[in-house]
Short mmCIF file of C-alpha atoms in Angstrom, two decimals:
data_model
loop_
_atom_site.label_atom_id
_atom_site.label_comp_id
_atom_site.label_asym_id
_atom_site.label_seq_id
_atom_site.Cartn_x
_atom_site.Cartn_y
_atom_site.Cartn_z
CA MET A 1 -0.51 -0.01 0.09
CA ASN A 2 1.40 4.30 -0.17
CA SER A 3 2.53 5.08 2.06
CA ARG A 4 1.20 8.54 1.69
CA PHE A 5 -2.29 6.90 2.40
CA GLN A 6 -1.32 5.23 4.76
CA GLN A 7 0.15 8.54 7.84
CA PRO A 8 -3.99 9.31 7.20
CA ILE A 9 -4.43 6.11 7.94
CA ILE A 10 -2.45 5.99 11.61
CA HIS A 11 -3.30 9.46 12.31
CA ARG A 12 -7.15 8.61 12.25
CA ILE A 13 -6.06 5.92 14.93
CA PHE A 14 -3.86 8.28 17.05
CA LEU A 15 -6.12 10.52 17.19
CA SER A 16 -9.51 8.09 17.77
CA VAL A 17 -7.12 6.06 21.23
CA ILE A 18 -6.32 9.88 22.37
CA LEU A 19 -10.51 10.37 22.36
CA LEU A 20 -10.92 7.96 24.04
CA ILE A 21 -8.10 9.11 26.98
CA ALA A 22 -9.48 12.67 26.97
CA SER A 23 -13.72 10.82 27.35
CA GLY A 24 -11.93 8.30 30.35
CA LEU A 25 -10.75 12.18 32.46
CA ALA A 26 -13.68 14.18 31.03
CA LEU A 27 -15.57 11.89 33.18
CA SER A 28 -13.48 11.57 36.48
CA THR A 29 -12.56 14.78 36.57
CA PRO A 30 -15.69 16.17 38.41
CA LEU A 31 -15.16 13.44 41.19
CA LEU A 32 -11.51 15.49 41.18
CA GLY A 33 -12.11 18.80 40.89
CA LYS A 34 -15.57 19.03 42.84
CA PRO A 35 -16.40 16.55 45.51
CA ALA A 36 -19.35 14.86 46.66
CA GLU A 37 -20.90 16.92 49.56
CA GLN A 38 -20.72 14.83 52.58
CA ALA A 39 -23.11 15.29 54.73
CA GLU A 40 -22.73 16.25 58.35
CA THR A 41 -22.97 14.04 60.57
CA LEU A 42 -22.80 13.30 65.13
CA ILE A 43 -22.72 10.50 66.94
CA VAL A 44 -25.36 10.28 69.14
CA SER A 45 -25.17 7.93 72.78
CA ALA A 46 -29.17 7.34 73.07
CA GLU A 47 -31.37 5.15 75.27
CA GLY A 48 -34.48 3.60 74.51
CA LEU A 49 -37.59 2.08 77.14
CA ALA A 50 -40.24 0.14 77.39
CA ASP A 51 -43.16 -1.33 79.30
CA PRO A 52 -42.49 -4.43 80.02
CA ASN A 53 -46.81 -5.12 81.68
CA SER A 54 -48.11 -3.70 78.15
CA ASP A 55 -50.28 -6.72 77.56
CA THR A 56 -49.40 -6.86 73.89
CA TYR A 57 -45.94 -7.43 74.96
CA LYS A 58 -47.25 -10.65 76.82
CA ARG A 59 -48.46 -11.42 74.08
CA ASP A 60 -45.64 -11.08 71.71
CA LYS A 61 -41.43 -10.87 72.59
CA GLY A 62 -40.04 -10.20 70.10
CA LEU A 63 -42.78 -6.64 69.24
CA MET A 64 -40.93 -5.33 72.54
CA ILE A 65 -37.63 -5.84 71.20
CA ASP A 66 -38.41 -4.68 68.46
CA ASP A 67 -40.19 -1.09 69.82
CA LEU A 68 -37.92 -0.77 72.46
CA ARG A 69 -35.13 0.05 69.81
CA ARG A 70 -37.23 1.91 67.44
CA ASP A 71 -37.65 4.25 71.13
CA ALA A 72 -33.88 4.21 71.61
CA GLN A 73 -33.66 5.54 67.73
CA ARG A 74 -36.82 8.10 68.36
CA GLN A 75 -34.48 8.97 71.25
CA ALA A 76 -31.20 9.39 68.99
CA ILE A 77 -32.91 11.50 66.46
CA GLU A 78 -34.24 13.99 69.05
CA LYS A 79 -31.34 14.45 70.54
CA ALA A 80 -29.94 15.54 66.99
CA VAL A 81 -33.76 17.79 67.32
CA GLY A 82 -32.10 19.05 70.10
CA VAL A 83 -29.65 21.06 68.33
CA TYR A 84 -31.71 23.23 66.40
CA VAL A 85 -34.92 23.60 69.29
CA GLU A 86 -35.18 24.58 72.51
CA SER A 87 -36.26 21.65 75.09
CA ASN A 88 -39.45 23.60 76.04
CA THR A 89 -40.32 23.50 72.04
CA LEU A 90 -39.24 20.70 71.55
CA VAL A 91 -42.53 19.97 74.20
CA GLU A 92 -45.17 21.74 73.48
CA ASN A 93 -44.11 20.67 70.51
CA TYR A 94 -43.77 17.44 70.08
CA LEU A 95 -45.92 15.85 68.40
CA LEU A 96 -46.00 17.62 65.81
CA ILE A 97 -42.45 17.46 65.84
CA GLU A 98 -42.56 13.32 66.04
CA ASP A 99 -45.39 13.33 63.38
CA LYS A 100 -42.39 15.12 60.68
CA VAL A 101 -38.57 13.63 61.78
CA LEU A 102 -38.91 11.84 65.05
CA SER A 103 -40.33 9.02 63.62
CA LYS A 104 -38.75 9.41 60.01
CA SER A 105 -35.24 6.86 62.03
CA LYS A 106 -34.64 5.48 58.96
CA GLY A 107 -33.65 8.42 56.44
CA LEU A 108 -32.36 9.49 59.55
CA ILE A 109 -29.43 8.02 61.14
CA LYS A 110 -26.54 6.15 58.79
CA GLN A 111 -25.64 3.84 61.02
CA ILE A 112 -25.79 1.44 64.12
CA LEU A 113 -22.45 1.47 65.59
CA ASP A 114 -22.86 0.27 68.38
CA GLN A 115 -26.39 -1.20 70.72
CA SER A 116 -26.39 -2.83 73.81
CA SER A 117 -28.38 -5.65 74.68
CA PRO A 118 -31.73 -5.61 76.33
CA ARG A 119 -31.86 -4.96 79.62
CA LEU A 120 -35.22 -5.46 83.14
CA GLY A 121 -34.35 -2.06 85.60
CA GLU A 122 -34.68 -2.30 89.46
CA ASP A 123 -37.01 0.31 87.47
CA GLY A 124 -39.66 -1.82 86.18
CA LEU A 125 -38.69 -0.74 82.61
CA MET A 126 -36.97 -2.26 79.57
CA HIS A 127 -33.63 -0.19 78.71
CA MET A 128 -31.41 -0.52 75.71
CA GLN A 129 -28.80 1.92 74.53
CA ILE A 130 -27.45 2.54 71.23
CA LYS A 131 -25.02 5.18 69.68
CA ALA A 132 -26.20 6.60 66.31
CA GLU A 133 -24.07 8.13 63.51
CA VAL A 134 -27.13 10.85 62.77
CA PHE A 135 -27.13 12.98 59.85
CA ILE A 136 -27.91 15.92 61.35
CA ALA A 137 -28.05 18.32 58.18
CA GLU A 138 -30.83 16.30 57.44
CA VAL A 139 -32.16 16.71 60.39
CA LYS A 140 -31.88 20.78 60.52
CA SER A 141 -33.49 20.38 56.84
CA ALA A 142 -36.22 18.21 58.31
CA LEU A 143 -36.89 21.14 60.70
CA GLN A 144 -36.82 24.29 58.98
CA SER A 145 -39.01 22.40 56.14
CA LEU A 146 -41.97 21.67 59.62
CA SER A 147 -41.07 25.23 60.57
CA ARG A 148 -42.09 26.77 56.83
CA GLU A 149 -45.11 23.89 56.78
CA SER A 150 -46.70 24.91 60.47
CA ARG A 151 -45.85 28.75 60.65
CA LEU A 152 -43.96 28.12 63.93
CA SER A 153 -40.41 29.09 64.65
CA LEU A 154 -39.02 25.90 65.57
CA ILE A 155 -35.59 26.91 65.63
CA LYS A 156 -33.38 29.32 68.24
CA GLU A 157 -32.14 31.09 67.23
CA HIS A 158 -28.08 32.56 68.52
CA GLY A 159 -27.96 36.13 67.69
CA ASN A 160 -25.36 37.68 66.79
CA PRO A 161 -22.09 36.94 68.21
CA THR A 162 -20.33 39.22 71.08
CA ILE A 163 -16.73 39.30 71.74
CA SER A 164 -15.01 41.21 74.15
CA VAL A 165 -11.18 43.06 72.92
CA ALA A 166 -7.57 43.19 74.20
CA VAL A 167 -4.52 44.20 73.16
CA VAL A 168 -1.83 44.58 75.73
CA ILE A 169 1.76 46.59 74.05
CA ARG A 170 5.05 45.23 75.45
CA ASP A 171 8.48 47.20 75.33
CA ALA A 172 10.86 44.65 74.09
CA ARG A 173 13.62 45.48 75.26
CA ARG A 174 11.95 45.96 78.52
CA SER A 175 11.76 42.67 80.77
CA SER A 176 9.15 40.34 79.95
CA ASP A 177 7.27 40.75 83.81
CA THR A 178 7.21 45.15 83.31
CA THR A 179 3.30 44.66 83.22
CA PRO A 180 2.53 46.03 79.59
CA GLU A 181 -0.29 48.78 78.60
CA ASN A 182 -3.99 48.48 77.07
CA SER A 183 -3.46 50.08 74.57
CA THR A 184 -7.55 51.90 73.08
CA ILE A 185 -6.01 53.20 69.90
CA ALA A 186 -5.62 48.98 69.28
CA GLU A 187 -8.34 48.23 71.32
CA ASN A 188 -10.77 50.80 69.41
CA ILE A 189 -9.60 50.43 65.11
CA LEU A 190 -10.45 46.11 66.54
CA LYS A 191 -13.60 46.66 67.48
CA GLU A 192 -14.34 48.47 64.58
CA HIS A 193 -14.19 45.34 62.73
CA PHE A 194 -16.66 43.85 64.12
CA VAL A 195 -18.80 46.23 64.80
CA ASP A 196 -18.65 46.36 60.75
CA PHE A 197 -19.82 42.65 61.23
CA GLY A 198 -22.79 43.29 63.09
CA TYR A 199 -21.52 43.00 66.54
CA ARG A 200 -21.94 43.60 69.94
CA VAL A 201 -18.72 43.77 71.59
CA TRP A 202 -18.36 43.95 75.15
CA SER A 203 -15.68 45.00 77.47
CA GLU A 204 -12.91 42.80 78.61
CA GLU A 205 -13.09 43.96 82.26
CA TYR A 206 -16.73 42.63 82.48
CA THR A 207 -16.52 39.82 80.70
CA ARG A 208 -13.47 39.29 83.36
CA LEU A 209 -15.44 39.87 85.45
CA LEU A 210 -18.90 37.43 85.18
CA GLN A 211 -16.57 34.48 84.64
CA GLN A 212 -15.81 34.76 88.37
CA ASP A 213 -19.03 34.83 89.20
CA VAL A 214 -20.59 30.97 89.27
CA GLY A 215 -24.48 32.14 88.98
CA GLY A 216 -23.73 34.31 86.85
CA GLY A 217 -26.01 32.99 84.67
CA GLN A 218 -29.09 32.62 87.32
CA THR A 219 -29.27 36.22 87.17
CA GLY A 220 -29.61 36.95 83.43
CA ARG A 221 -25.86 38.40 83.36
CA LYS A 222 -24.27 37.01 80.21
CA ILE A 223 -20.14 37.06 79.18
CA ALA A 224 -19.10 37.32 76.08
CA ASP A 225 -19.95 34.32 73.39
CA PHE A 226 -15.51 35.71 72.23
CA SER A 227 -13.24 37.16 73.89
CA VAL A 228 -9.82 38.36 71.48
CA ILE A 229 -6.82 39.15 72.92
CA GLY A 230 -3.80 40.84 71.39
CA GLU A 231 -0.36 41.86 72.24
CA ALA A 232 2.03 44.04 70.09
CA LYS A 233 5.81 44.19 71.23
CA PHE A 234 7.91 47.55 69.49
CA LYS A 235 11.09 48.55 69.75
CA GLN A 236 12.68 52.17 69.74
CA ALA A 237 14.78 52.83 66.51
CA SER A 238 17.07 55.89 66.16
CA ILE A 239 18.00 56.38 62.58
CA THR A 240 20.33 60.05 61.61
CA LEU A 241 19.49 61.15 58.26
CA LYS A 242 23.14 61.28 56.18
CA ALA A 243 22.16 64.65 54.24
CA SER A 244 20.99 66.57 57.19
CA GLY A 245 22.01 65.36 60.31
CA ILE A 246 18.49 64.98 62.12
CA GLN A 247 18.09 62.04 63.81
CA VAL A 248 15.00 60.46 63.86
CA THR A 249 12.49 57.77 65.88
CA LYS A 250 11.22 55.25 64.87
CA HIS A 251 8.84 52.69 66.73
CA VAL A 252 9.87 49.10 64.82
CA LEU A 253 6.39 46.36 65.49
CA THR A 254 9.31 42.71 65.99
CA SER A 255 6.57 40.93 66.73
CA TRP A 256 2.41 39.96 67.81
CA THR A 257 0.12 37.55 68.69
CA VAL A 258 -3.33 36.72 68.82
CA LYS A 259 -5.11 34.13 70.24
CA CYS A 260 -9.06 33.65 70.47
CA ILE A 261 -11.16 31.96 73.65
CA ASN A 262 -14.43 30.94 72.93
CA ASN A 263 -15.82 31.31 76.54
CA HIS A 264 -18.12 28.77 76.87
CA THR A 265 -15.52 26.47 77.32
CA GLY A 266 -12.48 28.06 77.48
CA GLU A 267 -11.62 26.53 75.06
CA GLU A 268 -8.89 28.57 72.43
CA ILE A 269 -10.24 28.70 69.25
CA TYR A 270 -7.86 30.61 67.47
CA PHE A 271 -4.06 31.82 68.05
CA ASN A 272 -1.80 32.71 66.29
CA ASN A 273 1.90 34.18 66.09
CA LYS A 274 4.31 37.06 63.89
CA VAL A 275 7.18 37.96 62.91
CA PRO A 276 7.03 40.75 61.10
CA LYS A 277 9.86 42.31 59.06
CA ASN A 278 10.10 46.17 58.04
CA LYS A 279 7.95 47.98 60.04
CA SER A 280 8.20 50.74 61.37
CA TRP A 281 6.32 53.90 61.78
CA ALA A 282 7.30 57.54 62.11
CA ASP A 283 4.74 58.33 64.50
CA GLU A 284 3.40 55.83 67.78
CA ASP A 285 -0.42 56.14 67.70
CA GLN A 286 -0.56 55.49 63.89
CA ALA A 287 1.40 51.78 64.20
CA LEU A 288 -0.97 51.17 67.38
CA GLU A 289 -4.26 51.96 64.59
CA ASP A 290 -2.25 49.50 62.19
CA ILE A 291 -1.92 46.96 64.86
CA GLY A 292 -6.06 47.35 65.61
CA ARG A 293 -6.46 46.20 62.05
CA LEU A 294 -3.58 43.25 61.50
CA ILE A 295 -5.34 42.14 64.52
CA GLY A 296 -8.74 42.42 63.01
CA GLN A 297 -7.35 40.67 59.69
CA GLU A 298 -7.85 37.43 61.73
CA PHE A 299 -11.04 37.15 62.34
CA SER A 300 -13.93 36.96 58.89
CA LYS A 301 -17.08 37.38 59.29
CA ASP A 302 -18.21 34.31 59.41
CA PHE A 303 -15.13 32.57 61.54
CA PHE A 304 -17.22 33.31 65.21
CA GLU A 305 -20.88 32.80 63.34
CA THR A 306 -19.68 28.89 62.30
CA GLU A 307 -17.68 28.71 66.20
CA LEU A 308 -20.83 29.56 67.97
CA MET A 309 -23.71 27.47 66.01
CA LYS A 310 -21.68 24.32 66.40
CA PRO A 311 -23.76 21.11 67.03
CA SER A 312 -22.02 20.24 69.88
CA GLN A 313 -19.60 20.98 72.97
CA LYS A 314 -17.12 18.81 75.34
CA TYR A 315 -17.70 19.67 78.45
CA GLN A 316 -15.82 18.21 82.03
CA ILE A 317 -17.63 17.39 84.99
CA GLN A 318 -15.81 16.11 87.99
CA LEU A 319 -17.84 14.95 90.38
CA THR A 320 -17.17 14.99 94.40
CA GLY A 321 -18.54 12.64 96.74
CA LEU A 322 -19.22 8.86 94.86
CA PRO A 323 -19.78 5.57 96.98
CA ASP A 324 -18.96 3.74 95.02
CA TYR A 325 -18.09 2.43 91.84
CA ASP A 326 -21.25 0.74 90.08
CA THR A 327 -22.81 3.62 91.59
CA ALA A 328 -20.47 6.25 89.02
CA LEU A 329 -21.65 3.14 86.10
CA LEU A 330 -24.71 4.45 87.09
CA PHE A 331 -24.47 8.00 86.86
CA LYS A 332 -23.25 7.55 83.30
CA ASP A 333 -26.35 5.74 82.14
CA GLU A 334 -28.64 8.53 83.72
CA PHE A 335 -26.48 10.94 82.32
CA VAL A 336 -27.02 9.20 78.83
CA GLY A 337 -30.58 8.90 78.82
CA LEU A 338 -30.79 13.05 79.05
CA ARG A 339 -31.54 14.45 76.35
CA THR A 340 -28.72 17.49 76.78
CA ILE A 341 -26.75 14.91 76.38
CA LEU A 342 -25.59 13.68 73.48
CA ASN A 343 -22.65 11.53 75.19
CA ALA A 344 -20.80 10.29 78.13
CA GLU A 345 -17.70 8.55 79.33
CA LEU A 346 -16.91 7.79 82.94
CA LEU A 347 -13.09 8.92 83.07
CA ASN A 348 -11.95 8.24 86.43
CA PHE A 349 -13.13 7.57 90.17
CA GLU A 350 -12.25 7.63 93.42
CA MET A 351 -14.39 6.55 95.90
CA ASN A 352 -15.30 9.52 97.40
CA GLY A 353 -12.77 12.01 96.37
CA LEU A 354 -13.72 12.87 93.00
CA SER A 355 -14.33 11.33 89.57
CA ILE A 356 -14.47 12.94 86.19
CA TYR A 357 -17.11 12.59 83.63
CA GLU A 358 -16.53 14.12 79.98
CA VAL A 359 -20.12 14.63 78.12
CA GLU A 360 -20.57 15.84 74.71
CA CYS A 361 -23.50 18.45 75.07
CA THR A 362 -26.06 20.30 72.00
CA GLY A 363 -24.16 23.55 71.54
CA SER A 364 -26.67 25.36 73.00
CA GLY A 365 -24.56 29.08 72.40
CA GLY A 366 -24.90 29.74 76.54
CA SER A 367 -23.49 29.36 79.14
CA PHE A 368 -23.14 26.06 80.39
CA ALA A 369 -23.72 26.22 84.32
CA GLN A 370 -27.28 27.08 84.23
CA VAL A 371 -27.36 23.89 80.86
CA LEU A 372 -26.48 22.46 83.55
CA ASN A 373 -28.66 23.12 86.31
CA ASN A 374 -31.73 23.62 84.91
CA THR A 375 -31.36 19.82 82.09
CA ILE A 376 -28.20 17.22 84.09
CA LEU A 377 -28.94 18.39 87.82
CA LYS A 378 -32.75 19.63 88.29
CA PRO A 379 -33.60 16.23 87.22
CA LEU A 380 -31.59 14.08 88.90
CA ASN A 381 -31.70 15.96 91.78
CA THR A 382 -36.46 14.94 91.03
CA LYS A 383 -35.16 11.50 90.54
CA LEU A 384 -33.51 11.41 94.21
CA ASP A 385 -35.98 13.04 96.25
CA GLY A 386 -33.91 16.25 96.83
CA PRO A 387 -31.35 18.74 96.12
CA ARG A 388 -28.10 16.29 96.03
CA MET A 389 -26.33 17.09 93.58
CA GLN A 390 -25.21 20.54 93.50
CA LEU A 391 -23.12 22.75 91.72
CA LYS A 392 -20.20 24.32 93.18
CA SER A 393 -18.20 26.39 90.35
CA GLN A 394 -17.60 25.97 86.81
CA HIS A 395 -13.98 27.35 85.16
CA GLY A 396 -13.86 27.12 81.32
CA ASN A 397 -15.87 23.77 80.06
CA VAL A 398 -14.95 22.06 83.83
CA VAL A 399 -17.24 22.35 86.37
CA ARG A 400 -17.60 21.19 89.93
CA VAL A 401 -20.35 19.59 91.33
CA THR A 402 -20.78 17.41 94.48
CA ILE A 403 -23.46 14.76 95.55
CA ASP A 404 -24.33 14.06 99.41
CA PRO A 405 -24.64 10.13 99.54
CA GLY A 406 -27.09 10.54 102.60
CA PRO A 407 -26.03 8.32 105.96
CA ARG A 408 -26.48 5.46 104.47
CA PRO A 409 -24.42 5.45 101.06
CA GLU A 410 -26.31 1.84 99.57
CA LEU A 411 -29.58 4.25 99.64
CA LEU A 412 -28.08 5.83 97.32
CA GLN A 413 -27.29 3.89 95.04
CA GLN A 414 -30.88 2.13 95.04
CA SER A 415 -32.66 5.18 94.87
CA ILE A 416 -31.15 5.01 90.83
CA GLN A 417 -31.95 1.70 90.44
CA HIS A 418 -35.76 1.45 91.50
CA ASN A 419 -36.80 5.32 90.34
CA PRO A 420 -37.37 5.93 87.46
CA PRO A 421 -34.88 7.28 85.24
CA ALA A 422 -34.38 11.35 85.40
CA SER A 423 -34.99 11.66 81.20
CA LEU A 424 -38.29 10.57 82.77
CA ALA A 425 -38.76 14.37 84.38
CA ALA A 426 -38.29 15.81 81.55
CA ALA A 427 -39.95 14.02 78.43
CA SER A 428 -43.86 15.11 77.54
CA PRO A 429 -46.82 13.47 78.07
CA GLU A 430 -47.20 12.43 74.76
CA ARG A 431 -43.87 9.90 75.23
CA ILE A 432 -44.62 9.16 79.14
CA GLY A 433 -48.62 8.37 77.47
CA LYS A 434 -47.44 5.66 74.47
CA LEU A 435 -44.79 3.82 77.05
CA ILE A 436 -45.94 3.41 80.39
CA THR A 437 -49.30 1.57 80.60
CA ASP A 438 -48.27 -0.30 84.44
CA ARG A 439 -50.18 2.18 87.05
CA GLU A 440 -48.24 1.78 90.01
CA LEU A 441 -45.02 3.06 87.26
CA LEU A 442 -47.52 5.67 86.05
CA ASP A 443 -47.29 6.96 89.89
CA LYS A 444 -43.45 7.72 90.24
CA VAL A 445 -42.64 9.40 86.98
CA LEU A 446 -45.86 11.67 87.69
CA ARG A 447 -44.32 12.28 91.47
CA MET A 448 -41.20 13.46 89.18
CA ASN A 449 -42.75 15.52 87.33
CA SER A 450 -45.31 17.52 88.94
CA GLY A 451 -47.23 19.64 85.87
CA LEU A 452 -46.77 16.17 83.85
CA GLY A 453 -50.00 14.33 85.69
CA LYS A 454 -52.46 18.01 84.43
CA SER A 455 -50.57 18.07 81.14
CA MET A 456 -52.27 14.33 80.46
CA LYS A 457 -55.58 14.72 81.60
CA GLU A 458 -56.06 17.38 79.89
CA SER A 459 -55.08 15.83 75.99
CA GLY A 460 -56.70 12.62 77.49
CA GLN A 461 -54.24 10.37 78.01
#
């Protein structure tokens, strides 16, 4: 064959191969250039309950186990709902939220990571604990859709973040023990930066004062959500101009640092150190203005809002006075059942000493001391027939709580085991009505929740 005709054929074959390869790359390019969005999930521990005295369960034990597992899954979703909805709003609109959100476990739970064996408690109820991975973004979407349909404001408003500001100046040549001076000029420039975002700016001195007051949350006084603290070091350098012989003093920036603290948890959520080059000013006030601007540039508008709306925060509960290890484990189970607590672990135990729990709670954007008193200690004290647990102090994300075991410590364990779960003290009347059929057991729950009986009568339960 004439080579004159072979070249176009070879050329066409070569082009075909290139096109095939290119088409294959084109198909895979979206996966590289635009990764698929992953659904945001949240790990939640929850406890399901069932009344074994129900006539239906006496005929079919398998149905009881199914309902027990189903209730655990609903409680997991209810906790995820608590990320966006206040507890009282959830209880007031329980039927609506249950019908549109809580019952959708198949679409909202990604997977069950762990599941305990069913057990009959000394309180007369069947118990089952699960650890589930919940599609938190899907939960929020379902609540937003429900809010539009029902014309109810279900999702809690966090409001604009409040920020306190402090900028101090040090002389780089002086001892580190020298007391730094606050720079009002730099602070005001930084405050203007945050006010332009629409945020409120609070006094750092007032914030520190409130942080020392554990009961501040009870009196309605609220600390700033975040504290931004900066420090700049300057030195003076004298330069003699050759042409005129005039001596000029320059203010040289040797280093500056900035950190941001979440005042509700004590966590340093941002920190940075910088050693700039060739940064000097002829005027001290101009130097301080620029420091305020440099620190402000470290923070965008979304930074604080994203942090404030985190679905959960971790805290440490230091509990003093537990009489034995079994009682410590019982309290851990009680924590898991409470709506506010997403996860709970017993980290350390000391008989009659300091025992430490790590709890992950729904991000309230408020004082954890207030959340602890209202949603954790209050239902537990109701279960224990008195104010036996008391908040003693809060420092950042660490709270100290004492418990009075009474003259006979063994009775504390019996009280926990024989009384209904503390979670039922804050449960909705609708859930109690569906859950409990035994009259004696219902009377115990009614004693824990004084307003429950009236609500159940009004709803015909």
